[in-house]
Short mmCIF file of C-alpha atoms in Angstrom, two decimals:
data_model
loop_
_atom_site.label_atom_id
_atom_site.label_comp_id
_atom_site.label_asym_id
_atom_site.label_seq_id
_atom_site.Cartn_x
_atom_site.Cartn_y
_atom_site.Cartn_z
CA UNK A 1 0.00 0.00 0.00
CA UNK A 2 1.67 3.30 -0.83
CA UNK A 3 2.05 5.84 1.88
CA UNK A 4 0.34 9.17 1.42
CA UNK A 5 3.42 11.89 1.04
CA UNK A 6 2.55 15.47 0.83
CA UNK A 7 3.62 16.75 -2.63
CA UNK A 8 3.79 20.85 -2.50
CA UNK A 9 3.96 22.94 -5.79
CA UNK A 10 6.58 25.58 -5.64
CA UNK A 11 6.55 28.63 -8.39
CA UNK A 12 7.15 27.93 -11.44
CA UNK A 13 9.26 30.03 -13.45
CA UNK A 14 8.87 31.32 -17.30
CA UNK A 15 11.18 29.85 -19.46
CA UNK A 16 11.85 32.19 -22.55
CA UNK A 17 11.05 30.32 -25.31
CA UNK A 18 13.60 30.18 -28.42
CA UNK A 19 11.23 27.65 -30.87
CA UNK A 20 11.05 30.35 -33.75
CA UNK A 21 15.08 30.54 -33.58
CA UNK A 22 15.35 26.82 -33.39
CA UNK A 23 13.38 26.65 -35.92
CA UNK A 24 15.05 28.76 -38.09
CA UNK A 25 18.61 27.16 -37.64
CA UNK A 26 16.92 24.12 -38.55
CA UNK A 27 16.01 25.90 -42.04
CA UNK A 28 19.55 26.77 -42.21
CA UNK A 29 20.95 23.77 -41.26
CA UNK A 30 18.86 21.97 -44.30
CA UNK A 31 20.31 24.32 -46.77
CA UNK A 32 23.04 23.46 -45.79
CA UNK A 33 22.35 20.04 -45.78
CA UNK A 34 23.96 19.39 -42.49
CA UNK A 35 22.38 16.81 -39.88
CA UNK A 36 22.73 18.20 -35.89
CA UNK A 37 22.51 16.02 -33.18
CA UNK A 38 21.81 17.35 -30.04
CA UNK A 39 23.36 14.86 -27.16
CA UNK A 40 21.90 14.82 -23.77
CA UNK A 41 22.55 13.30 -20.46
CA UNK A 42 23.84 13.42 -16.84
CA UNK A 43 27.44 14.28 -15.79
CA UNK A 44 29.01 11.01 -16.08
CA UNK A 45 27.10 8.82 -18.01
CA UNK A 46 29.44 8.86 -21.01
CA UNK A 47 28.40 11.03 -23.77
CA UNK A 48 32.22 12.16 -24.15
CA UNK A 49 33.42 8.40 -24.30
CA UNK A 50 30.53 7.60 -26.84
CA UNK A 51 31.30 9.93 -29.46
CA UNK A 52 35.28 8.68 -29.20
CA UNK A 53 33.73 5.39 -29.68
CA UNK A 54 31.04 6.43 -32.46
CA UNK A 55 33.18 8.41 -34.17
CA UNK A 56 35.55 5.08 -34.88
CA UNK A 57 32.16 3.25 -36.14
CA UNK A 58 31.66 6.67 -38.50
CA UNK A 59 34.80 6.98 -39.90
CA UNK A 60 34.82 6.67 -43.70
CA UNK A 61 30.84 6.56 -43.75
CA UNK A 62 30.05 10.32 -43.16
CA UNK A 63 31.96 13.47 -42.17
CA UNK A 64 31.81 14.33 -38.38
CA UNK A 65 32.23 17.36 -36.61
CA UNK A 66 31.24 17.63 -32.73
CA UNK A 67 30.92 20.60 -30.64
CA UNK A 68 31.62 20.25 -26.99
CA UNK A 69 29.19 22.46 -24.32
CA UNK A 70 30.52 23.14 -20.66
CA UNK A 71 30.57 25.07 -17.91
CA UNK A 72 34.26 25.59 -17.70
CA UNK A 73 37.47 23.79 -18.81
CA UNK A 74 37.97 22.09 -21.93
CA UNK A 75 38.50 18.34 -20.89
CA UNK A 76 35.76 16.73 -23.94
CA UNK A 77 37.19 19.10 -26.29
CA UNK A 78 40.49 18.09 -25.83
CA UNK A 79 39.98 14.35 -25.91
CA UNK A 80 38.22 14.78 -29.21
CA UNK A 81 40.70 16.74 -30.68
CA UNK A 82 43.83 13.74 -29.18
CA UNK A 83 41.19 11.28 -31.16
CA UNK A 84 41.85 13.71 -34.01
CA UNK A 85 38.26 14.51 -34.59
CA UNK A 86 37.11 18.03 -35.52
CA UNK A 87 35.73 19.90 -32.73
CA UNK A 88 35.70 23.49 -30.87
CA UNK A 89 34.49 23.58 -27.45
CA UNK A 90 31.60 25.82 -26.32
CA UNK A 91 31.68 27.89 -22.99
CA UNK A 92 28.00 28.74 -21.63
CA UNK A 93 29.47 31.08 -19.02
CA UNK A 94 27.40 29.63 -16.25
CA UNK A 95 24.32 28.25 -17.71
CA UNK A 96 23.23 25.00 -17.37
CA UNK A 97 22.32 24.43 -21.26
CA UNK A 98 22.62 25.89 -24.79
CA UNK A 99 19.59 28.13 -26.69
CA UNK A 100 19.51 27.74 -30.48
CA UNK A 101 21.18 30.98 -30.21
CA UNK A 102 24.19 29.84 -28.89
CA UNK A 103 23.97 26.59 -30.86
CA UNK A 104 24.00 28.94 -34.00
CA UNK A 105 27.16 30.93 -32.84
CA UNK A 106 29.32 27.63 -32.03
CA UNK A 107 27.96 26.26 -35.63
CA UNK A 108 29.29 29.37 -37.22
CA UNK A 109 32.37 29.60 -34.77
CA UNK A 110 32.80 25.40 -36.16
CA UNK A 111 32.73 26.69 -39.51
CA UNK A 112 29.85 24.38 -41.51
CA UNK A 113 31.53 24.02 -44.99
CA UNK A 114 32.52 19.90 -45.12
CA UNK A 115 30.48 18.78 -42.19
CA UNK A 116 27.87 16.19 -42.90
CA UNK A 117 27.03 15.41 -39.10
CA UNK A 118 27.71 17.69 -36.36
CA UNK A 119 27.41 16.52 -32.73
CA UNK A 120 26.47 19.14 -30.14
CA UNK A 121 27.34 17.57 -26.36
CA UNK A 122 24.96 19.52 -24.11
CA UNK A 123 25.51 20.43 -20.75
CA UNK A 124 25.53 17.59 -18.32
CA UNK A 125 22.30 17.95 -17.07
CA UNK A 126 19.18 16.46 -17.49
CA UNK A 127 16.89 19.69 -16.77
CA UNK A 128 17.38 22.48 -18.48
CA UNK A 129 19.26 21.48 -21.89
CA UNK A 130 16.01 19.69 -22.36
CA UNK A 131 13.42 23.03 -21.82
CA UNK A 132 15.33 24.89 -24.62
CA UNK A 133 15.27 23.94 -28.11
CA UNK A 134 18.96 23.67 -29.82
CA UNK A 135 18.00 24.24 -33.40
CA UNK A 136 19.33 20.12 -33.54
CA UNK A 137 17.62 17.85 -36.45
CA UNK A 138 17.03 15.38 -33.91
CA UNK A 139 17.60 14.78 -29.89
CA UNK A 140 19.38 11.78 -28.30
CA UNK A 141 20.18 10.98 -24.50
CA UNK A 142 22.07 8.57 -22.51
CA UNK A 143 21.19 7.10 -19.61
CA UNK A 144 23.83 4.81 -18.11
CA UNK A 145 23.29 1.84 -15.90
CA UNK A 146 24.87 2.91 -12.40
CA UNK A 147 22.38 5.95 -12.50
CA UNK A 148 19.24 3.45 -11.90
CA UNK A 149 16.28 2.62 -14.37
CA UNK A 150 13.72 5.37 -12.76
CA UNK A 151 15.58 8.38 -14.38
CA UNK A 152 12.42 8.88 -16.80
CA UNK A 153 9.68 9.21 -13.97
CA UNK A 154 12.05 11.84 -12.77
CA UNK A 155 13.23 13.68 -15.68
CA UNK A 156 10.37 13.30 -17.71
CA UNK A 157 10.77 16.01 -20.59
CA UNK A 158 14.31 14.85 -21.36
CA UNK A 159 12.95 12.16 -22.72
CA UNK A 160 10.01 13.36 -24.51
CA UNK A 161 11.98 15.60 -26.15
CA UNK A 162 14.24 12.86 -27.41
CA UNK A 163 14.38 10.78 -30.61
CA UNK A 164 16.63 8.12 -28.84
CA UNK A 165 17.25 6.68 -25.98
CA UNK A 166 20.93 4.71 -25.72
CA UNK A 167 20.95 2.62 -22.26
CA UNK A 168 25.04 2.86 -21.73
CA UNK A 169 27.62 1.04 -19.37
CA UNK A 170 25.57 -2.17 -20.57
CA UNK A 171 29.56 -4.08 -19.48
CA UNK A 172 27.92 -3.41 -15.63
CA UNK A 173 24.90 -4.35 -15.26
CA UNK A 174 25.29 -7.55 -13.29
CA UNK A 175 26.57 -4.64 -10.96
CA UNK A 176 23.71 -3.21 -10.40
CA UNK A 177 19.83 -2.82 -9.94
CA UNK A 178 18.94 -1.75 -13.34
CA UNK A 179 16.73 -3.25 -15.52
CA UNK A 180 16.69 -2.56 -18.88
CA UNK A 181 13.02 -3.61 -19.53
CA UNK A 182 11.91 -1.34 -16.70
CA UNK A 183 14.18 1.28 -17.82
CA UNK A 184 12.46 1.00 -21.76
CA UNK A 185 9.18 1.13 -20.47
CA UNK A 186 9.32 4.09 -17.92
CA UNK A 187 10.68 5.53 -21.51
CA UNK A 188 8.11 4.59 -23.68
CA UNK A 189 5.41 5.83 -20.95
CA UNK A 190 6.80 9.37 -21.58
CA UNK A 191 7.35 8.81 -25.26
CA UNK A 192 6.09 6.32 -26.88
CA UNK A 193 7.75 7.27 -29.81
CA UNK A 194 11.54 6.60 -28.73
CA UNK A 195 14.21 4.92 -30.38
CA UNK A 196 15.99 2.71 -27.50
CA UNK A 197 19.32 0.83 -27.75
CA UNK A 198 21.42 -0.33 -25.39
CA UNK A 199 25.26 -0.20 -25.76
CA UNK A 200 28.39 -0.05 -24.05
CA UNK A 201 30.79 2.65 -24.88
CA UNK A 202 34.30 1.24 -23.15
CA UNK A 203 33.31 -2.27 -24.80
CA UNK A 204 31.76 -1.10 -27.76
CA UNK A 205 29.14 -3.48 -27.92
CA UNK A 206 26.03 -2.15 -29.54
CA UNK A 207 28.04 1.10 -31.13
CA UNK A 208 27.94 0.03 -34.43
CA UNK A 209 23.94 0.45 -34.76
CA UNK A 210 24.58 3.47 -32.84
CA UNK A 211 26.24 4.06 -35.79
CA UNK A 212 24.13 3.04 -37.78
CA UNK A 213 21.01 5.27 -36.31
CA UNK A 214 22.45 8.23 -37.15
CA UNK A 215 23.74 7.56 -40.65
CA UNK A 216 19.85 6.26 -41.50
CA UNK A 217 18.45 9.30 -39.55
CA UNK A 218 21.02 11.85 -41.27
CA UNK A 219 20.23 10.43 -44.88
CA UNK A 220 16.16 10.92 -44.09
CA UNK A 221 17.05 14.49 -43.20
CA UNK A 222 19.05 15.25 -46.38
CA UNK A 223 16.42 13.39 -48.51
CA UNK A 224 13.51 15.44 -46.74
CA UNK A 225 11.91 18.12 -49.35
CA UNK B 1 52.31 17.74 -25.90
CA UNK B 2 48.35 19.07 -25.62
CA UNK B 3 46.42 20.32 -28.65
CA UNK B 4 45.12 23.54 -29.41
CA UNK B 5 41.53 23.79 -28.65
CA UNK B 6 39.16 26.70 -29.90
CA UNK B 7 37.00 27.75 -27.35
CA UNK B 8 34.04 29.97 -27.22
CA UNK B 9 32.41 31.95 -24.56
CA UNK B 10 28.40 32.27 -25.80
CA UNK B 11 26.58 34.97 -23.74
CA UNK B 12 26.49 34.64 -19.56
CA UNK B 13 23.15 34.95 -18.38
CA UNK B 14 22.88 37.02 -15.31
CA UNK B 15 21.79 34.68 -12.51
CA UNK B 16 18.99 36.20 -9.65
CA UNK B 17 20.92 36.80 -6.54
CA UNK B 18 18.79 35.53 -3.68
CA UNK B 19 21.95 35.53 -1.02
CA UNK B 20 19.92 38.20 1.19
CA UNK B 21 17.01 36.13 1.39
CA UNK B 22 18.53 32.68 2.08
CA UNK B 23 20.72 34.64 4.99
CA UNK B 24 17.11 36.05 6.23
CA UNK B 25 16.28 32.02 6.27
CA UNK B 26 19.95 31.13 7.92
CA UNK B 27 18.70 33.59 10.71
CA UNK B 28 15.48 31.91 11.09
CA UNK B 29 17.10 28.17 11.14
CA UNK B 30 19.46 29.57 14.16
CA UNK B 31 16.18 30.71 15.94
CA UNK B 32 14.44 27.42 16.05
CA UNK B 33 17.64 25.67 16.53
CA UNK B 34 17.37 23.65 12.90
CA UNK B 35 20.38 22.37 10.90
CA UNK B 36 19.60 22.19 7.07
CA UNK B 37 22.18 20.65 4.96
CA UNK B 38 21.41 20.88 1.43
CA UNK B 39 22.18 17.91 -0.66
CA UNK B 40 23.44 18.58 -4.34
CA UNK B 41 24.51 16.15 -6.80
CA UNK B 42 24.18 14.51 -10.50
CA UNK B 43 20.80 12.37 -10.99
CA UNK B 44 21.48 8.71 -10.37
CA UNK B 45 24.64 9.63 -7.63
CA UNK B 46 22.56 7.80 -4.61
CA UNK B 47 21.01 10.97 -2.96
CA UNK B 48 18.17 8.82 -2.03
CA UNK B 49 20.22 5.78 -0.89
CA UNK B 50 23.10 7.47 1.07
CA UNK B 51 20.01 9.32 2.96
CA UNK B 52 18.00 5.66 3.89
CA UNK B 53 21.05 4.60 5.03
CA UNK B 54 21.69 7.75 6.51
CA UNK B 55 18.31 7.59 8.76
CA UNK B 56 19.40 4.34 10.08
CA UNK B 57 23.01 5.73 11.77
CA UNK B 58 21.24 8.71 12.85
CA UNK B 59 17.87 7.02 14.34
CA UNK B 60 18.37 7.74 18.50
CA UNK B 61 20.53 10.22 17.83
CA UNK B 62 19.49 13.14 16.48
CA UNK B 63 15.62 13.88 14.69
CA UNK B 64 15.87 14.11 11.35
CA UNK B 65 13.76 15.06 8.51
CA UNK B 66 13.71 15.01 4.92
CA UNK B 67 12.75 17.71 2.11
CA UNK B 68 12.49 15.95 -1.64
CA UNK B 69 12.76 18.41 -4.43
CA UNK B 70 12.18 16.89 -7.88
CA UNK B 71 10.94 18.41 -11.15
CA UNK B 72 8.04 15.47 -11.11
CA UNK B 73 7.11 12.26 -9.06
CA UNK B 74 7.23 11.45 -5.77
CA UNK B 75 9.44 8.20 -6.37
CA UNK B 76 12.34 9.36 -3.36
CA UNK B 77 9.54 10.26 -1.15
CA UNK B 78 8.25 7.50 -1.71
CA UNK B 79 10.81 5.62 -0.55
CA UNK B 80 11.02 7.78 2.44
CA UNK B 81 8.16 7.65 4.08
CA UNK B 82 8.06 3.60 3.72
CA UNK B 83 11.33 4.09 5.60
CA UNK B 84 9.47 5.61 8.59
CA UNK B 85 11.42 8.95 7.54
CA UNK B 86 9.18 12.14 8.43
CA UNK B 87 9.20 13.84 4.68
CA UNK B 88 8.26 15.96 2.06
CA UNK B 89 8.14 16.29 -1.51
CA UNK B 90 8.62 19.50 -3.22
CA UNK B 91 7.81 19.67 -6.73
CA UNK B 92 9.71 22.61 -8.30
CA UNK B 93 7.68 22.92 -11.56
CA UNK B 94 9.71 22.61 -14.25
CA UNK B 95 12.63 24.41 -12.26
CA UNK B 96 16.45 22.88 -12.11
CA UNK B 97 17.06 24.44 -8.09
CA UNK B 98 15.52 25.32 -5.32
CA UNK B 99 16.21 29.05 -4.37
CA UNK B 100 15.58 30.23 -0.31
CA UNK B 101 12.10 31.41 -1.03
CA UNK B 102 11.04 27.86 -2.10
CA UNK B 103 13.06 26.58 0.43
CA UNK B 104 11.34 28.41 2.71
CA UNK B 105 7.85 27.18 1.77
CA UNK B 106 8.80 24.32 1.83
CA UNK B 107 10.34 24.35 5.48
CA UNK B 108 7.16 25.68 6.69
CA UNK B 109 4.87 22.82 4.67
CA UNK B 110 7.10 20.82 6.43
CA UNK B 111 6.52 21.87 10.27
CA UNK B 112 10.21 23.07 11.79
CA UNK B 113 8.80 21.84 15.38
CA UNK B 114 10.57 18.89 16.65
CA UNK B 115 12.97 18.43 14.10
CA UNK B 116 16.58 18.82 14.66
CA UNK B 117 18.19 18.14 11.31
CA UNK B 118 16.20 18.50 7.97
CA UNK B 119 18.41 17.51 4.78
CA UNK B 120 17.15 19.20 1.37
CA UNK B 121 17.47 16.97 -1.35
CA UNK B 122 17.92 19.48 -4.24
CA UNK B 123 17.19 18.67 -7.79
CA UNK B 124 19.39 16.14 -9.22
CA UNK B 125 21.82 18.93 -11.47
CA UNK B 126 25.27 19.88 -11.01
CA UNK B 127 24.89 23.09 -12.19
CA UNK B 128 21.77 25.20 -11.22
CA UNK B 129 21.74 24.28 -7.53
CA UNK B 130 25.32 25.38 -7.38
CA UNK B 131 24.35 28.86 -7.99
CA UNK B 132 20.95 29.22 -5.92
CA UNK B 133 22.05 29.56 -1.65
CA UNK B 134 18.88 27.58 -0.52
CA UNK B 135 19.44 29.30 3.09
CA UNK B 136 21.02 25.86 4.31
CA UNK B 137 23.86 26.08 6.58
CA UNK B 138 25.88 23.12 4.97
CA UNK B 139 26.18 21.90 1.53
CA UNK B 140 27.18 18.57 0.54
CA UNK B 141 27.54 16.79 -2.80
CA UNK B 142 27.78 13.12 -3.35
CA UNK B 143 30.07 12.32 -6.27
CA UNK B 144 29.42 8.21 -7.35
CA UNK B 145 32.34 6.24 -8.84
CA UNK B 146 30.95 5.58 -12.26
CA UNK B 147 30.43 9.34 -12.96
CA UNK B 148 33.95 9.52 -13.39
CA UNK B 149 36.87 11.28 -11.26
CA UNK B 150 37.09 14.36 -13.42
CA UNK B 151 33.71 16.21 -12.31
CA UNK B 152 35.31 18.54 -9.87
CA UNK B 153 37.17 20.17 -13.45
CA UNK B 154 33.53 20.90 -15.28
CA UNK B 155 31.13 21.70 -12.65
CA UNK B 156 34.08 23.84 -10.45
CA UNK B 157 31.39 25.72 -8.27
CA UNK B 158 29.20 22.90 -7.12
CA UNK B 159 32.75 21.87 -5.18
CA UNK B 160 33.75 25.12 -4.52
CA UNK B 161 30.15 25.88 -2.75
CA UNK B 162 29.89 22.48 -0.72
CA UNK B 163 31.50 22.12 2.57
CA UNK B 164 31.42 18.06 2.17
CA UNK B 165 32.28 16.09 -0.67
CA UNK B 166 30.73 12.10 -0.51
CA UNK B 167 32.53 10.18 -2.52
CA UNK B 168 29.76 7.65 -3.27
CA UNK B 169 29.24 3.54 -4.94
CA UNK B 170 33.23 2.76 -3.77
CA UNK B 171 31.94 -1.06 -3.44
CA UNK B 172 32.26 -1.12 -7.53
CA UNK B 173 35.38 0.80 -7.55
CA UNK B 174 37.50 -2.24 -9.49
CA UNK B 175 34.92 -1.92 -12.41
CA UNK B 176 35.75 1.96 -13.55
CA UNK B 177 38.64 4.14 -14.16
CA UNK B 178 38.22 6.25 -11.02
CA UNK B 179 40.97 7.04 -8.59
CA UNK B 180 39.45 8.58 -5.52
CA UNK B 181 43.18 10.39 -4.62
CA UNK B 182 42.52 12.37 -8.63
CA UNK B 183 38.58 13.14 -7.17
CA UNK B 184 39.77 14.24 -3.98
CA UNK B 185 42.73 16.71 -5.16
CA UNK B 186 40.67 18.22 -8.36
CA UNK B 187 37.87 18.94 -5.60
CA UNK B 188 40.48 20.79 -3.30
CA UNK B 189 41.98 22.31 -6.30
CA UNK B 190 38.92 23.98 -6.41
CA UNK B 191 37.71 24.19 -2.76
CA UNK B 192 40.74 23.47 -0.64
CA UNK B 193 39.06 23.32 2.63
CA UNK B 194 36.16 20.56 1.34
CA UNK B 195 36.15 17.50 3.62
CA UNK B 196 35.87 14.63 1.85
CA UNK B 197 34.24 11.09 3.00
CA UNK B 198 33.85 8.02 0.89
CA UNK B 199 30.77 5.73 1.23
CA UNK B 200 29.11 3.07 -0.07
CA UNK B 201 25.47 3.52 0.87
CA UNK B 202 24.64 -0.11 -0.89
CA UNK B 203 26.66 -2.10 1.80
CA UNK B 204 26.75 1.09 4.54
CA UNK B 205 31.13 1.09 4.70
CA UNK B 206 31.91 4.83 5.47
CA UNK B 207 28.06 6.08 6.57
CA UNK B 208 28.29 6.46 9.64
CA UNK B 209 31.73 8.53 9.66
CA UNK B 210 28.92 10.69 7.63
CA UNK B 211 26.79 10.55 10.54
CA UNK B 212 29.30 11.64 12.69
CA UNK B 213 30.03 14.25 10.65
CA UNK B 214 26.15 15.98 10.38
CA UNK B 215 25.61 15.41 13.70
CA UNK B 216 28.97 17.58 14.72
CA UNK B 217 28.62 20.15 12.46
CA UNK B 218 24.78 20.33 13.86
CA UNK B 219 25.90 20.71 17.12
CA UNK B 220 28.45 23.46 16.21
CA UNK B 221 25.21 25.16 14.76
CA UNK B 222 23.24 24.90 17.97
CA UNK B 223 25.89 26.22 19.85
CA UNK B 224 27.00 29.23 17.70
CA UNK B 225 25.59 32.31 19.42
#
């Protein structure tokens, strides 16, 4: 029987909304014919050693670019760069998640000309980067397995606001109480629409349709009238 | 040798000082003789776990109750209240922090009478809570073992605010690349008077070091004049 807690609605704030810019980098993006990927998740769950391991799986079938969002230093930025991929690093000054704004300064900062995909790697944070609108073609977070299965009752617009869904640090889940069916259908209660794989980034099981995702999701967008 | 890396600083958003008001709430904490520690830390850390086991090295020996801030669900509250822990749940609407104003309706939802210590569960971010005082007289963060050792470089003020770092899930420390000497000297690189703990709130090794540690900075609280 569950216990009766006391749930107590604090003020909400207004969030400025930036849909018409997003919107409109999206329109330049597709003249461009350039695919953006907007990647979201906690600190820690391995967005930084995904793309390493993506952009192995990538190389040779499309161009990549990624941009790298923080808070301060310039740790992701430099890894990707040692992996010799093309990247620039992005400094929100503070905030806790890019506008399509900023997404449209760091895209014209990263120069456009030759990139097929470009990875943006949001703040870590699973709040705010999902509230504002990047301008991206489509959104993708990760939730890894030490961070428990009930991250979408908590965090619920992350993932309605995302295409896909990778379930990461698969290597440890005999570790720990996740389960990955659980995990999929919390989800798919928020968004039925999600794209869910599971993979594991040090390992790099499941990377290749990873891989794979985004080449069939980039094509679409360059096809679409 | 390390690489050049671009990097851009987008516009800085000028954050809503509410420092008055959460030292107007300090005041009012000394009054009734209440130490709130505020709890910061990445979703999927163990917040929620550290605290049940928390409750258990603290029953008999001081009172202690807990505030639950989420953006949605009741799911930690939840789990509180089956514990036999007096709580709340605070929903912030949408919002990535608490500030002192919410903090303070929520204290007063809550009932001060009787209790001694009252942790505040923040919203699972490492960013936003970091720059909103809540009015507590402590803050702690919990850092877990598969986020990786390197937090402490992109989220610098959530360790420079805290006054206790938790290093957190050291029972699976032979599965990741973390070294818990690395954690510990980028946090005092940027806070060089954090005390640091490590825990494992799954099998209880280090929590009640923690306990000792509330319950003497509460008394130190009590007895400031």
């Amino acid at each position: 029987m569950e216990k009766q807690i006391r749930v107590i609605e604090v003020k909400r704030s207004i969030f400025e909304h930036n849909d018409l810019d997003a919107d409109r980098l999206r329109g330049e993006l597709k003249e461009k014919n350039i695919f953006l990927l907007n990647l979201m998740s906690s600190p820690g769950s391995g967005k930084t050693t995904t793309l390493l391991a993506l952009a192995k799986a990538l190389n040779g079938r499309v161009k990549l670019g990624v941009m790298e969002a923080d808070i301060d230093s310039a740790v992701d930025a430099q890894k990707m760069a040692e992996a010799g991929i093309r990247t620039i690093q992005i400094h929100t000054g503070g905030m806790c998640h890019l506008d399509a704004d900023m997404t449209r300064q760091g895209l014209y900062e990263f120069g456009m000309d030759g990139a097929e995909v470009i990875v943006l790697e949001n703040v870590g944070n699973l709040v705010c980067p999902a509230e504002f609108d990047t301008g991206a073609v489509k959104n993708m977070t990760i939730l890894s397995v030490p961070e428990g299965d009930d991250k979408p009752l908590k965090y619920p617009l992350m993932y309605e606001t995302c295409d896909l869904l990778v379930i990461n640090k698969i290597d440890v889940l005999p570790y720990f109480d996740f389960d990955v069916k659980r995990a999929s259908d919390y989800a798919r209660q928020r968004n039925p629409d999600i794209d869910i794989l599971t993979v594991s980034a040090k390992t790099g099981e499941g990377i290749d349709a990873l891989a794979d995702w985004i080449v069939a999701e980039a094509k679409a967008w360059m096809k679409q009238g």
